[in-house]
CSV table of C-alpha atoms in Angstrom, one decimal:
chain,number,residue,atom,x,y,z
A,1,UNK,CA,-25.1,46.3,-40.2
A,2,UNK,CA,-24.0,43.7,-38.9
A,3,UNK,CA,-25.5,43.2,-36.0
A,4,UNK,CA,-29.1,43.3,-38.0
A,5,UNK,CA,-27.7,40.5,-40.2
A,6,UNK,CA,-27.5,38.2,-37.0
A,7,UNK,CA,-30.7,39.0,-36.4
A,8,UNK,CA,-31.5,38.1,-40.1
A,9,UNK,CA,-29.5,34.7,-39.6
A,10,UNK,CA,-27.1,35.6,-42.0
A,11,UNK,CA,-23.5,36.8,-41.9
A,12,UNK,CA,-21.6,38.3,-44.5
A,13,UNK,CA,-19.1,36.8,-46.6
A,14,UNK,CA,-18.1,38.9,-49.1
A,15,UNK,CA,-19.3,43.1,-50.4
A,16,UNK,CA,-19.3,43.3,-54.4
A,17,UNK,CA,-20.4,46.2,-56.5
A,18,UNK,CA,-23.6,45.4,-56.7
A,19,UNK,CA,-24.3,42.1,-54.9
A,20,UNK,CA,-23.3,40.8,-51.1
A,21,UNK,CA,-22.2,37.5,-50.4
A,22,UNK,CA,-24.4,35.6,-47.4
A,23,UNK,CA,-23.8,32.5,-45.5
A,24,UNK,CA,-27.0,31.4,-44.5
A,25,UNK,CA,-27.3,30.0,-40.9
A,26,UNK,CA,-29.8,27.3,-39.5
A,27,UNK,CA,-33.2,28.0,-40.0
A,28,UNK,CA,-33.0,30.7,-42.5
A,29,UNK,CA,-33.2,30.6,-46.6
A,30,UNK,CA,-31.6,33.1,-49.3
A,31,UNK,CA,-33.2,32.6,-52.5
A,32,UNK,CA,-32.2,35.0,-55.4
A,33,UNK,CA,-33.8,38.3,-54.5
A,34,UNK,CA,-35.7,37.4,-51.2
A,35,UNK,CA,-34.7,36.3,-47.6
A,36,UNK,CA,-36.9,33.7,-46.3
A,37,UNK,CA,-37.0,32.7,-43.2
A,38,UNK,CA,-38.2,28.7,-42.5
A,39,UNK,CA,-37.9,25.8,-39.9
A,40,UNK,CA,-35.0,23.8,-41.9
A,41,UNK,CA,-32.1,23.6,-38.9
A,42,UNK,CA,-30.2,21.9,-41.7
A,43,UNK,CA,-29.4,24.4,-44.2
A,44,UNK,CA,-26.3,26.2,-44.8
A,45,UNK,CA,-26.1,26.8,-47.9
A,46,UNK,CA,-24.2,30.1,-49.5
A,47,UNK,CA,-26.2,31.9,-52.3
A,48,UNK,CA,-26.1,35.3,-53.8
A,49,UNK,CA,-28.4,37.7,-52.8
A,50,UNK,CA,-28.8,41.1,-55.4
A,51,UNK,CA,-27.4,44.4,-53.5
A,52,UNK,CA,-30.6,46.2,-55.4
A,53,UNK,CA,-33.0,44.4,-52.3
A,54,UNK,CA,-30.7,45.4,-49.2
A,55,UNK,CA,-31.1,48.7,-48.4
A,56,UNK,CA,-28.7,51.0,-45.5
A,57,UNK,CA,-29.9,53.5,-43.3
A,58,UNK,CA,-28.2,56.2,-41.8
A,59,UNK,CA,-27.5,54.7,-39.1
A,60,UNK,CA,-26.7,51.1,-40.9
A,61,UNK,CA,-29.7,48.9,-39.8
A,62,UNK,CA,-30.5,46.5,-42.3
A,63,UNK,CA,-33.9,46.9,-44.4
A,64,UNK,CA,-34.9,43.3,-46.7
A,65,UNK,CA,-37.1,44.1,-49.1
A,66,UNK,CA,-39.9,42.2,-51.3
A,67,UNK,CA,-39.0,39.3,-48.4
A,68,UNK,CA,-41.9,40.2,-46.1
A,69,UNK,CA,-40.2,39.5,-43.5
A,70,UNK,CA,-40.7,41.7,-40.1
A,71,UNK,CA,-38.3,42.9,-37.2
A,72,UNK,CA,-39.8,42.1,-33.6
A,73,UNK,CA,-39.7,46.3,-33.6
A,74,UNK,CA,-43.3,47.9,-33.5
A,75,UNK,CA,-44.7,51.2,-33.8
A,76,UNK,CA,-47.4,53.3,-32.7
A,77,UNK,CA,-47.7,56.8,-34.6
A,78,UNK,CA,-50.3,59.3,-32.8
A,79,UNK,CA,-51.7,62.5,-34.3
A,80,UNK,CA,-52.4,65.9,-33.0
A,81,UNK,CA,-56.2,68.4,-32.8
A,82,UNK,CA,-57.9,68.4,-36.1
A,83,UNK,CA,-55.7,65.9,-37.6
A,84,UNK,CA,-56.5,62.4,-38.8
A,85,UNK,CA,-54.1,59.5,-39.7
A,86,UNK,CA,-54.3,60.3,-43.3
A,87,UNK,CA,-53.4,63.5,-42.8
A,88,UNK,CA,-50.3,65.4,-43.1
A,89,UNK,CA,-47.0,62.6,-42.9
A,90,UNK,CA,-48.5,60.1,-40.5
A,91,UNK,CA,-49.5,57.2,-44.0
A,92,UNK,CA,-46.0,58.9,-45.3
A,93,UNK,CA,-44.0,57.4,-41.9
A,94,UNK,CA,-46.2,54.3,-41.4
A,95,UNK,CA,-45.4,53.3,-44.8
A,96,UNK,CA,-41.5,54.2,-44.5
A,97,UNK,CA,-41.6,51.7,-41.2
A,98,UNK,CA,-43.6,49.1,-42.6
A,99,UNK,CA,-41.2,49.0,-45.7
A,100,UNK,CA,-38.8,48.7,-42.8
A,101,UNK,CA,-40.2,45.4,-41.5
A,102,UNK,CA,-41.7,47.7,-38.6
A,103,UNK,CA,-45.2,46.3,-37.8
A,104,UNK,CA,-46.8,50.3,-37.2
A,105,UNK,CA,-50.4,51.3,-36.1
A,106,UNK,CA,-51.7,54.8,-36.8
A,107,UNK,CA,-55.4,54.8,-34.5
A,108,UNK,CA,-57.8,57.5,-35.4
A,109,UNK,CA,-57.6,59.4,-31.9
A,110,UNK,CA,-61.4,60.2,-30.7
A,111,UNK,CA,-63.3,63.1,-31.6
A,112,UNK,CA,-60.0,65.2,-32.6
A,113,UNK,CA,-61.9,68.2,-33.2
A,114,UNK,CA,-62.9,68.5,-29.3
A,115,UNK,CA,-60.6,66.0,-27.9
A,116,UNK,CA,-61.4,64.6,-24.7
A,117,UNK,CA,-58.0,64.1,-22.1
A,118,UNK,CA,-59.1,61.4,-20.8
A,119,UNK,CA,-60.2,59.1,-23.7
A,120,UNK,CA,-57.1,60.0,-25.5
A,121,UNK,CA,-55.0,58.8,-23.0
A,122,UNK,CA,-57.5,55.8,-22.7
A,123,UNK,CA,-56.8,55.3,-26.7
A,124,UNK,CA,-53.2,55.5,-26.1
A,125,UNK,CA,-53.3,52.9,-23.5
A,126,UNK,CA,-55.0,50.5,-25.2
A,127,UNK,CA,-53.5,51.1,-28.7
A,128,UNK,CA,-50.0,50.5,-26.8
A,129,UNK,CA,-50.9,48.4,-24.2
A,130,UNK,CA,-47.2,47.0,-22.5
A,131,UNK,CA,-44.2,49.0,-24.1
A,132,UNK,CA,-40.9,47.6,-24.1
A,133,UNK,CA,-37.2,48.2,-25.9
A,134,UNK,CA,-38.7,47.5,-29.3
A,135,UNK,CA,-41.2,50.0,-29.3
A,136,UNK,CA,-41.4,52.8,-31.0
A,137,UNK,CA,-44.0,55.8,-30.3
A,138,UNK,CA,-44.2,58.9,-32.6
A,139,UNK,CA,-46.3,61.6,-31.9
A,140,UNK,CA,-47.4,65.3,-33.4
A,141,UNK,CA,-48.4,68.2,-31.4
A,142,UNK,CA,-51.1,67.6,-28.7
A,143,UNK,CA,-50.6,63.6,-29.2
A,144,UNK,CA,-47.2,64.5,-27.6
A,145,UNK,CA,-48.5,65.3,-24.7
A,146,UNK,CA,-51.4,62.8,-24.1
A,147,UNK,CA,-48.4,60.1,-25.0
A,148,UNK,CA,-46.2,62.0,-21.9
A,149,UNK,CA,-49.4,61.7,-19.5
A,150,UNK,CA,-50.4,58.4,-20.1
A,151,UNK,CA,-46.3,57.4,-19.9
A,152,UNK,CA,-46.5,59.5,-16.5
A,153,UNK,CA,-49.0,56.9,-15.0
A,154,UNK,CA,-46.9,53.5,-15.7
A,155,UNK,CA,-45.3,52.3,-12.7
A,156,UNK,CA,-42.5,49.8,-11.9
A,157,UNK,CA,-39.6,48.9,-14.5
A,158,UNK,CA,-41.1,50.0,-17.4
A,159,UNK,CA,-39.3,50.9,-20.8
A,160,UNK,CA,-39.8,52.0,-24.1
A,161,UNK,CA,-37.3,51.8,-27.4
A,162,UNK,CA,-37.9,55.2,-29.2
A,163,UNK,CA,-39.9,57.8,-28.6
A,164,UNK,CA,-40.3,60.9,-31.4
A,165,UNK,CA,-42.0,64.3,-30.2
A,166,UNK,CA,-43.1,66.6,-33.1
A,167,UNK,CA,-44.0,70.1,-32.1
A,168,UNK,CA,-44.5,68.6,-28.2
A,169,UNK,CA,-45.6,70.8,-25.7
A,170,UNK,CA,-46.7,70.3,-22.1
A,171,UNK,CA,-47.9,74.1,-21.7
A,172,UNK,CA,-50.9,76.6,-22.7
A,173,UNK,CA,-50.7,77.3,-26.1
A,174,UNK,CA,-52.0,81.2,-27.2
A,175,UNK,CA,-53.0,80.6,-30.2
A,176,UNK,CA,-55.4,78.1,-29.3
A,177,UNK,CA,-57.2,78.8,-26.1
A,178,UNK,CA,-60.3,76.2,-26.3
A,179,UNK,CA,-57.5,73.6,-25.8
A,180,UNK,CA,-56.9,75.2,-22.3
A,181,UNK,CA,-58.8,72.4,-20.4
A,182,UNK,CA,-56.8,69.5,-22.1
A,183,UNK,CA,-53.8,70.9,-21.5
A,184,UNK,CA,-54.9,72.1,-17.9
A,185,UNK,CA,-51.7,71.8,-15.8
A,186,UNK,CA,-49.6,69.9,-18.0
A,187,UNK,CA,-47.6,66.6,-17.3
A,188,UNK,CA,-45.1,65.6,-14.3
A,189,UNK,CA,-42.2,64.1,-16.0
A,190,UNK,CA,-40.7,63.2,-13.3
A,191,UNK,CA,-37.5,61.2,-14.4
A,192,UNK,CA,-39.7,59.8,-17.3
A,193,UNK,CA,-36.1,59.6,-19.6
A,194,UNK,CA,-34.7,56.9,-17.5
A,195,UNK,CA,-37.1,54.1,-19.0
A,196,UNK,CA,-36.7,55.7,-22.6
A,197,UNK,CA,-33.7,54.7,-24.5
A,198,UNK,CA,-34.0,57.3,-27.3
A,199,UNK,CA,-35.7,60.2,-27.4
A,200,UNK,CA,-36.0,63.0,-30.5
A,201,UNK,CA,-37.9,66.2,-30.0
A,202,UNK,CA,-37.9,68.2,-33.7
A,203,UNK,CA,-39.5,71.7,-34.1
A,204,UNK,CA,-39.5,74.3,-37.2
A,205,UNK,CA,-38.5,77.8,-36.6
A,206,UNK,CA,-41.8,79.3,-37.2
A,207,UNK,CA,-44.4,77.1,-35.8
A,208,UNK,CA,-47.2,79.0,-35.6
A,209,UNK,CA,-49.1,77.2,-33.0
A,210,UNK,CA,-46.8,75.8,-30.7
A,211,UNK,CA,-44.3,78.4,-29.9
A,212,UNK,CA,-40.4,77.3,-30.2
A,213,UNK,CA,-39.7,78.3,-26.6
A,214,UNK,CA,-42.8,75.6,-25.7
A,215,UNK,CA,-41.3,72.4,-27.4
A,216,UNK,CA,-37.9,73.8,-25.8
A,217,UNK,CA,-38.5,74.0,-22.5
A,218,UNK,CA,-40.4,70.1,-23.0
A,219,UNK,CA,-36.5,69.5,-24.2
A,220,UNK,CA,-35.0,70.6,-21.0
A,221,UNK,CA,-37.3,68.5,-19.1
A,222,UNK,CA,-36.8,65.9,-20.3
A,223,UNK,CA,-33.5,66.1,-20.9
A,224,UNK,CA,-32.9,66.0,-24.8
A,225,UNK,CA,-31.7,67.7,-27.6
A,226,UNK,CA,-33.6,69.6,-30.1
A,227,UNK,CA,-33.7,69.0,-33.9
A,228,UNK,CA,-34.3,72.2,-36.3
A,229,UNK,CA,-36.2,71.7,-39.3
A,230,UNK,CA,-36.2,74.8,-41.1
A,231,UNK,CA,-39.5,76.2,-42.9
A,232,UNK,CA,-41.8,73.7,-41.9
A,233,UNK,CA,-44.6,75.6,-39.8
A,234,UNK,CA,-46.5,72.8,-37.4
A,235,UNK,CA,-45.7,70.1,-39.6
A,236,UNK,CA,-48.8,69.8,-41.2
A,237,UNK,CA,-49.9,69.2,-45.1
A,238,UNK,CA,-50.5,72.5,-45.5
A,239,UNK,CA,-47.3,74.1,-44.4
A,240,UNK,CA,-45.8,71.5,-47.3
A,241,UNK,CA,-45.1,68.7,-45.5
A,242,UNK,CA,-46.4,65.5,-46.7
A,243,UNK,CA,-42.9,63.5,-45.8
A,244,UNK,CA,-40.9,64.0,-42.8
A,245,UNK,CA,-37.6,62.0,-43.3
A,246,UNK,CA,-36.3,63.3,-40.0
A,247,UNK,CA,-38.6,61.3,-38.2
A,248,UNK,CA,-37.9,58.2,-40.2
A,249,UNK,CA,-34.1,58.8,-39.4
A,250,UNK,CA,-34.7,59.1,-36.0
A,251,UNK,CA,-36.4,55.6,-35.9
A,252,UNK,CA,-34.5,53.7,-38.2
């Protein structure tokens, strides 16, 4: 929390029952229920800002709200086969991270329906273009694993802030054969965790596309831990999820 109010310009003075006590430092306004940020280097001013507009996270990073004000964080949210980005929880996250102050894209990957390797990792390239510590990427399904190829071509010291696998894979899937081509061979992974700084991999327990022992075996190789979410199929709209708080959490 603290931490994010430097980064807001503020520090904290005082935590009442339902308002928190700012001091203001240069360059940076609080006016009743908003933060606003401006070029005075003179002001510093204490004022009362209402608790009702700063809102916690799990993990305590700060969230302003009705301030429109935006963290230097940015993310890129990438769907799966058959899916578009109004499907499923991809408009549920983007709006959870822009609330957030996250500047997020969700692009329509091309032709999902018969998707093409190479222009979805072209998409990918140029929806992302140079990643760095405050970037985030979220992907579903087979957008996990164009996201892993097209991270598997960058060279030199490259790095990216978050990265969020939903029902990944990186082999065949049996249930759906005509994706055989795409996913070919797979992805070398080759060390790709030492330029990530966080990565989440979440599963259900009954996915019926993407078998568990797929998006575990993606875990091992890339050395992470597996979330559980109970019940929840492949993650789409119609296995009932519409919101996917897990993946917000993971982000935050």
């Amino acid at each position: 929390m603290l931490a994010r109010l430097f980064e807001l310009g503020l520090s904290l003075i005082q935590a009442g029952r339902d308002r928190v006590h700012l001091r203001a430092k240069s360059g940076t306004h609080v006016q009743g229920d908003a933060v606003i940020a401006c070029s005075c280097s003179e002001f510093t001013d204490q004022h009362l800002c209402p608790l009702s507009h700063l809102t916690f996270s799990p993990v305590s990073t700060l969230i302003v709200r009705q301030c429109g004000i935006t963290t230097s964080r940015r993310a890129v949210i990438f769907h799966g086969y058959r899916a578009t980005p109004e499907d499923h929880w991809f408009g549920w996250l983007a709006q959870q991270l822009d609330s957030a102050g996250i500047s997020t894209q969700l692009p329509p990957m091309p032709d999902p329906a018969s998707p093409s390797r190479d222009h979805w990792e072209a998409e990918i390239a140029r929806t992302l273009g140079t990643s760095g510590s405050d970037t985030i990427v979220v992907a579903h399904s087979l957008g996990c694993l164009a996201v892993l190829r097209h991270l598997a071509t960058l060279t030199g010291p490259w790095q990216l802030g978050t990265l969020v696998l939903v029902s990944g894979f990186v082999d065949r899937l049996p249930a759906l054969p005509d994706l055989d081509g795409f996913v070919a061979s797979g992805v070398m992974l080759s060390r790709m965790q030492d330029h990530i700084e966080s990565i989440s991999i979440l599963r259900s327990d009954d996915d019926p596309i993407v078998p568990p022992a797929h998006t575990d075996r993606l875990a091992r190789l890339l050395d992470a831990s597996v979330q559980i979410v109970p019940g929840t199929g492949h993650f789409l709209a119609s296995d009932g999820v519409t919101c996917l708080p897990p993946v917000f959490d993971a982000v935050a």
